[in-house]
Amino acid sequence: MVLRRFDVHKVTSVAEAVALRQRYGEDAAVYAGGTELLLAMKLGVARWPHLIDIKPIAALRTLAVTKDLVRIGATVTHWDLERDPAVANVLPVFARLEANVANVRVRAAGTLAGNLAFAEPHADPPALLVALGARVILEGPTGTRNLLVSDLLTGMYQTAIAPDEVIVAIEIPLPARDVRMAYVKFQVLERPSVGVAAVATVRDGKFVGPPAIVIGSVDEVPRAVPAAELAGALAGDPRTAEALAEAASAAVDPSDDLAGSAEYKRHVVGVFVRRALGQLMAGAA
Amino acid sequence: MGRREIALTLNGTQRRIEVEDQVLLIELVRGLGLIGTKLSCDTQVCGACTVLLDGRPVSSCTTLAIEAGGRTVQTIEGLADGTKLHPIQQAFIDRFAFQCGYCTPGMIMAAKALLDEKPDPDAATVRHWMEGNICRCTGYGSIVEAVLDVAHPERVGEKLP
């Protein structure tokens, strides 16, 4: 499919990118990997006469692991993330998730920031990022602000990013050493049908505080499962798994689509919550 | 703006080409007569259009041609050494790893990127890497075996379990 005419503006600073966002408004989109943007443009569902290419901005290529967090620059690709030894060391579940995003070509070009900015509901990273309390750092004309991923994603292809803002990084706070996590997904099409992220601390077989269970790809945005009453519950008890699976099936609001009927999706959500919990406990020390 | 000259290394040859910003990499390479790269799904799902950009496999159907500026592009036409086929090409023939052949250039380019990065993959690694390349006729067993043959010449011809 041939693309309609547009101009690519290669920028070398965030300030320049923000200035172009201000100048062109809705007529411009931020461009990095293009894996979602160019698809939408080819399909004709979106058209931007101006693309702001942020790849030349050196500062956005940084992937840093500090003692408190993983900071992922806006042009860091899935390919980079799945190969980074420091990320694999501190967040092995996230590294494995990244290694299973889409396919190798999408990972080679696509960025995590682009994945979030596009807000495609059927995506792997958002559920785990929400469960981990990750934040997105945005820069605009009046300065920097940061949003929880759960606040960034507001609907299907909808985000809280202002028209004059640019994502500069994603920050994932590093969990304490004894925090366990899991991400499991069900996928028959090109994109996940259901993804379940689980993050919890288990001591003496019991949850310390409530487990964070987040369902991705089912609703328009990742759905956190209310689990306050499971603080202190026996993590390996089948009744706990059952309660969580039921809570998850009730928490999501699926619709019928190519990935299945709403009823089917509720069922699969329950199954995958139990599997996520199983993985969480299998990693038990 | 809108139109620029890019310098790239295409299958080992330095070239300077003027392109408009919205031109896709697949339009560029096929326009230059390199028609081994195939367009199929046009949505980054099937892998028929796979070329290597600085060694990484990308969907040329969803990559702007200007991305090749200052970089190296390899297409299926760049693999053979004169009339001597690249070992991956030969292995695909030896293993009957294609029927219609439409997916084959993309399969072989994807396999090349894998073997360049990991010369010694196991079957699971090959399957995971190649899962974004779709073949509608041969089935995948012989394709995985062809890639493994190149990685492990001492085991050529071994059937996968």
XYZ file of C-alpha atoms in Angstrom:
446
model
C 0.000 0.000 0.000
C 1.367 3.391 -0.911
C 1.547 6.155 1.665
C 0.199 9.598 1.058
C 2.702 12.405 1.040
C 4.161 13.650 4.298
C 7.258 15.380 5.586
C 9.590 13.820 8.123
C 11.256 16.284 10.476
C 14.390 14.828 12.022
C 15.012 16.522 15.342
C 18.074 16.359 17.560
C 16.600 17.718 20.802
C 13.417 17.239 22.780
C 12.901 21.021 22.754
C 12.867 20.938 18.959
C 10.346 18.074 18.987
C 8.105 19.962 21.409
C 8.347 23.119 19.280
C 7.209 21.172 16.223
C 4.380 19.616 18.229
C 3.295 23.142 19.146
C 3.610 24.408 15.589
C 1.769 21.582 13.836
C -0.622 20.361 16.536
C -2.915 17.616 15.249
C -1.142 17.646 11.899
C 1.972 16.069 13.376
C 2.752 12.766 15.039
C 5.865 11.673 16.881
C 7.655 9.008 14.865
C 10.240 6.473 16.017
C 9.835 2.810 15.037
C 6.740 3.443 12.950
C 5.486 -0.088 13.548
C 2.008 1.100 14.524
C 2.024 4.606 13.067
C 2.872 3.616 9.502
C 0.370 0.758 9.619
C -2.421 3.130 10.610
C -1.350 5.549 7.899
C -1.225 2.806 5.262
C -4.702 1.673 6.261
C -5.853 5.245 5.908
C -7.298 5.400 9.440
C -4.937 8.223 10.330
C -3.136 10.868 8.399
C -0.419 13.205 9.568
C 1.222 15.567 7.080
C 4.185 15.888 9.456
C 6.130 13.192 11.282
C 8.562 14.245 13.972
C 11.392 11.726 13.955
C 12.849 11.615 17.458
C 15.413 8.885 16.749
C 18.264 11.365 16.203
C 17.871 12.612 19.824
C 20.808 10.936 21.548
C 19.394 11.384 25.065
C 16.315 9.294 24.259
C 18.389 6.203 23.394
C 19.503 5.628 26.967
C 18.561 2.455 28.776
C 19.747 2.678 32.356
C 19.366 0.425 35.363
C 20.015 2.166 38.676
C 19.512 0.814 42.166
C 15.982 2.217 42.247
C 14.634 1.949 38.727
C 14.936 1.001 35.111
C 14.804 4.082 32.888
C 13.921 3.364 29.293
C 14.486 6.191 26.809
C 11.708 6.844 24.310
C 13.560 5.391 21.327
C 14.705 2.191 23.079
C 13.299 -0.743 21.115
C 11.827 -4.031 22.254
C 14.901 -5.603 20.619
C 17.162 -3.591 22.943
C 15.089 -4.461 26.001
C 15.002 -8.201 25.407
C 18.800 -8.263 25.016
C 19.881 -6.002 27.860
C 21.658 -8.089 30.511
C 20.989 -5.575 33.290
C 17.247 -5.562 32.569
C 17.198 -9.363 32.445
C 18.955 -9.385 35.798
C 16.626 -7.039 37.684
C 13.333 -7.660 35.826
C 13.560 -11.082 34.172
C 9.795 -11.338 33.711
C 9.712 -8.008 31.888
C 12.682 -9.038 29.701
C 10.854 -12.257 28.773
C 7.672 -10.329 27.995
C 9.673 -8.049 25.706
C 11.176 -11.071 23.934
C 7.639 -12.171 23.075
C 6.173 -8.907 21.825
C 4.768 -9.343 18.279
C 7.546 -10.754 16.099
C 11.266 -10.193 15.645
C 10.835 -7.481 12.996
C 8.405 -5.470 15.102
C 10.759 -5.820 18.069
C 13.726 -4.691 15.958
C 12.031 -1.408 15.053
C 9.280 -0.800 17.601
C 9.804 1.124 20.817
C 8.210 0.653 24.219
C 7.291 4.359 24.275
C 5.559 4.014 20.923
C 3.680 0.989 22.155
C 2.304 3.070 25.045
C 1.705 6.205 22.993
C -0.363 4.279 20.470
C -2.473 2.693 23.247
C -3.448 -0.337 21.220
C -5.533 -2.376 23.698
C -4.117 -5.710 22.516
C -0.542 -5.224 23.699
C 1.724 -7.024 26.136
C 3.714 -4.386 28.046
C 0.938 -2.239 29.573
C -0.469 -4.840 32.005
C 2.897 -5.591 33.597
C 3.923 -1.915 33.588
C 0.703 -1.036 35.417
C 1.225 -3.845 37.938
C 4.770 -2.588 38.578
C 3.663 1.038 39.007
C 5.701 2.247 36.020
C 5.629 5.901 35.032
C 5.902 7.729 31.744
C 7.976 10.905 31.650
C 6.550 13.548 29.333
C 8.102 16.784 28.219
C 6.074 19.727 26.975
C 6.404 23.481 26.587
C 5.949 24.126 30.299
C 8.290 21.431 31.498
C 8.294 17.821 32.547
C 5.538 15.784 34.131
C 5.187 12.125 34.846
C 2.155 9.891 34.766
C 1.519 6.383 35.953
C 1.002 4.107 32.960
C -2.476 3.459 34.398
C -3.216 7.189 34.081
C -1.555 7.544 30.697
C -3.789 4.995 28.998
C -7.294 6.427 28.925
C -9.026 4.324 26.264
C -8.667 2.475 23.007
C -5.913 4.385 21.127
C -6.433 7.183 23.652
C -3.851 8.598 26.039
C -3.406 11.538 28.377
C -0.451 12.775 26.309
C -1.130 16.419 25.398
C -0.835 17.400 21.721
C 2.317 19.387 22.507
C 4.004 16.732 24.657
C 6.591 14.095 23.844
C 7.362 10.933 25.798
C 11.006 11.048 26.835
C 11.237 7.916 28.991
C 9.492 5.165 30.878
C 10.581 4.508 34.451
C 9.940 1.206 36.161
C 10.563 1.300 39.907
C 12.581 -1.720 40.965
C 10.627 -3.943 43.306
C 12.177 -5.244 46.500
C 14.220 -8.418 46.097
C 11.508 -10.698 47.433
C 8.744 -9.395 45.160
C 7.625 -12.053 42.721
C 6.137 -11.440 39.354
C 4.654 -13.271 36.419
C 3.227 -12.440 33.015
C 1.264 -15.031 31.056
C -0.692 -14.538 27.887
C -3.072 -16.281 25.566
C -2.573 -15.519 21.915
C -3.857 -17.089 18.716
C -3.827 -14.003 16.476
C -1.042 -11.505 15.866
C -1.792 -9.773 19.121
C -2.508 -11.141 22.586
C -6.135 -11.989 23.410
C -5.544 -11.993 27.159
C -2.473 -11.045 29.171
C -2.230 -11.377 32.936
C 0.426 -9.669 35.035
C 0.852 -10.624 38.683
C 3.142 -8.914 41.160
C 3.162 -9.904 44.815
C 5.238 -10.412 47.906
C 4.789 -13.764 49.618
C 6.173 -14.454 53.078
C 5.520 -17.625 55.068
C 3.174 -18.671 52.266
C 1.002 -15.564 52.645
C 0.553 -12.464 50.540
C 2.101 -9.403 52.147
C -0.450 -6.755 51.228
C -2.773 -7.468 48.333
C -1.340 -9.014 45.169
C -1.334 -6.737 42.124
C -3.144 -8.549 39.336
C -3.651 -6.641 36.103
C -5.504 -7.931 33.058
C -4.302 -6.677 29.691
C -5.727 -6.873 26.155
C -9.306 -7.566 27.276
C -10.655 -4.121 28.086
C -9.728 -0.910 26.325
C -7.138 -0.304 29.032
C -5.357 -2.604 31.496
C -7.740 -3.606 34.283
C -6.490 -3.925 37.866
C -8.270 -6.679 39.798
C -9.598 -5.566 43.190
C -7.826 -7.856 45.650
C -7.662 -5.906 48.904
C -9.340 -8.697 50.863
C -6.613 -11.118 49.770
C -3.914 -9.330 51.753
C -2.565 -11.971 54.096
C -4.300 -14.826 52.260
C -2.489 -18.121 51.742
C -0.947 -17.593 48.318
C -0.766 -21.252 47.380
C -4.271 -22.125 48.551
C -6.558 -23.170 45.664
C -9.320 -21.096 47.264
C -7.142 -17.999 46.899
C -6.595 -18.767 43.206
C -10.306 -19.323 42.811
C -11.174 -16.028 44.516
C -8.691 -14.125 42.363
C -9.867 -15.798 39.162
C -13.470 -14.924 40.007
C -12.571 -11.351 40.911
C -10.670 -10.988 37.640
C -13.480 -12.370 35.499
C -15.849 -9.946 37.210
C -13.463 -6.981 36.906
C -13.055 -7.087 33.140
C -15.603 -5.706 30.736
C -14.945 -7.613 27.520
C -16.699 -7.221 24.221
C -17.215 -9.758 21.438
C -14.548 -9.490 18.767
C -12.194 -11.588 16.654
C -10.388 -12.761 19.777
C -13.570 -14.335 21.104
C -16.937 -13.687 22.724
C -17.223 -11.735 25.944
C -18.226 -14.869 27.860
C -15.263 -16.793 26.465
C -12.848 -14.005 27.371
C -14.121 -13.901 30.976
C -13.451 -17.616 31.195
C -9.958 -17.343 29.698
C -9.153 -14.457 32.063
C -9.927 -16.738 35.024
C -7.814 -19.554 33.612
C -4.852 -17.278 33.013
C -5.094 -15.627 36.422
C -4.742 -19.115 37.944
C -1.760 -19.797 35.679
C -0.129 -16.478 36.577
C -0.549 -17.314 40.237
C 0.900 -20.761 39.610
C 3.986 -19.191 38.045
C 4.270 -16.750 40.877
C 4.307 -19.621 43.375
C 6.549 -21.838 41.216
C 9.201 -19.151 41.504
C 8.886 -19.504 45.284
C 12.114 -19.559 47.204
C 11.965 18.481 3.445
C 9.721 15.943 1.789
C 12.463 14.798 -0.522
C 16.081 14.045 0.308
C 19.143 12.222 -0.837
C 20.212 9.221 1.190
C 23.498 7.336 1.063
C 23.274 3.651 1.839
C 25.144 0.426 1.314
C 22.830 -1.864 -0.608
C 24.009 -5.469 -0.899
C 27.588 -4.326 -0.514
C 27.396 -1.446 -2.986
C 27.438 2.212 -1.921
C 24.586 4.136 -3.446
C 23.162 7.625 -3.297
C 19.455 7.771 -3.997
C 16.913 10.568 -3.885
C 13.682 9.552 -2.176
C 10.530 11.212 -0.959
C 9.869 10.878 2.769
C 6.765 8.726 2.407
C 8.418 6.106 0.195
C 8.621 2.686 1.811
C 11.785 0.618 1.830
C 10.084 -2.130 -0.170
C 9.171 0.397 -2.883
C 12.786 1.538 -2.969
C 14.385 -1.898 -3.302
C 11.815 -3.286 -5.729
C 12.026 -0.055 -7.727
C 15.736 -0.735 -8.117
C 14.914 -4.116 -9.631
C 15.495 -6.114 -6.436
C 12.193 -7.906 -6.722
C 13.148 -10.902 -4.572
C 11.686 -8.962 -1.634
C 7.951 -9.701 -1.671
C 4.945 -7.739 -0.554
C 2.245 -9.854 1.034
C 0.298 -8.957 4.180
C 1.474 -5.316 4.234
C 0.930 -5.301 8.009
C 4.208 -6.668 9.478
C 2.656 -10.041 10.149
C 3.867 -12.381 7.391
C 7.573 -11.625 6.940
C 7.668 -11.953 3.123
C 9.166 -8.473 2.841
C 11.960 -9.048 5.400
C 15.235 -7.293 4.634
C 18.164 -6.613 6.950
C 18.821 -3.054 8.088
C 22.252 -2.920 9.730
C 21.818 -6.655 10.206
C 18.450 -6.466 11.950
C 15.424 -7.989 10.238
C 12.744 -5.421 9.432
C 9.504 -5.416 7.468
C 10.391 -3.368 4.398
C 6.634 -2.854 3.849
C 6.415 -0.805 7.038
C 9.824 0.888 7.082
C 10.449 4.244 5.459
C 13.151 4.213 2.795
C 14.845 7.202 4.449
C 15.619 4.935 7.429
C 18.247 3.320 5.200
C 20.197 6.577 5.106
C 23.722 6.002 6.408
C 22.990 2.337 6.944
C 23.433 -1.078 5.360
C 20.574 -2.851 3.614
C 20.759 -6.500 2.629
C 18.163 -8.166 0.453
C 17.929 -11.731 -0.775
C 19.807 -10.719 -3.940
C 22.891 -9.916 -1.847
C 23.371 -13.395 -0.406
C 24.710 -15.525 -3.231
C 28.378 -15.229 -4.175
C 28.143 -15.194 -7.950
C 26.566 -18.502 -8.857
C 27.408 -20.023 -5.479
C 24.358 -19.917 -3.244
C 24.564 -18.804 0.359
C 24.550 -21.818 2.720
C 21.049 -20.902 3.930
C 19.753 -20.806 0.354
C 21.367 -24.178 -0.339
C 19.936 -25.660 2.838
C 16.417 -24.531 1.869
C 16.830 -26.392 -1.439
C 18.338 -29.473 0.193
C 15.522 -29.610 2.732
C 12.716 -28.850 0.254
C 11.867 -25.982 2.574
C 9.539 -24.256 0.121
C 6.910 -24.958 -2.474
C 5.601 -21.780 -4.100
C 8.599 -19.846 -2.783
C 6.827 -16.578 -2.107
C 7.773 -16.506 1.577
C 11.272 -17.861 0.980
C 13.274 -14.637 0.536
C 11.845 -13.343 3.812
C 12.413 -16.661 5.541
C 16.026 -16.753 4.426
C 16.717 -13.143 5.422
C 15.161 -13.743 8.845
C 17.255 -16.894 9.239
C 20.382 -14.982 8.245
C 19.775 -12.370 10.929
C 19.323 -15.152 13.474
C 22.460 -17.066 12.495
C 24.529 -13.870 12.341
C 23.552 -13.120 15.931
C 23.326 -16.673 17.272
C 25.330 -19.105 15.147
C 24.358 -22.046 17.316
C 20.590 -21.922 17.926
C 18.531 -24.880 19.069
C 15.216 -25.802 17.428
C 13.161 -23.834 19.966
C 15.219 -20.695 19.311
C 14.771 -21.084 15.549
C 11.021 -21.549 15.954
C 10.680 -18.528 18.216
C 12.745 -16.324 15.885
C 10.935 -17.459 12.749
C 7.398 -17.392 14.151
C 6.807 -14.033 12.470
C 7.431 -15.535 9.034
C 4.441 -17.287 7.582
C 4.487 -20.095 5.008
C 1.161 -21.252 3.609
C 2.356 -24.354 1.770
C 5.431 -26.175 3.039
C 4.799 -26.276 6.718
C 7.470 -25.244 9.133
C 9.350 -28.456 9.983
C 11.537 -28.429 6.891
C 12.232 -24.717 7.269
C 13.415 -25.157 10.851
C 15.507 -28.134 9.758
C 17.107 -26.104 6.956
C 18.148 -23.387 9.408
C 19.476 -25.969 11.849
C 21.446 -27.640 9.042
C 23.346 -24.405 8.466
C 23.976 -23.987 12.186
C 25.044 -27.610 12.688
C 26.672 -28.935 9.488
C 27.721 -32.067 11.363
C 24.063 -32.985 11.796
C 22.837 -32.234 8.264
C 19.824 -34.283 7.318
C 18.835 -35.062 10.906
C 15.077 -35.123 11.366
C 13.525 -33.016 14.049
C 11.784 -35.004 16.749
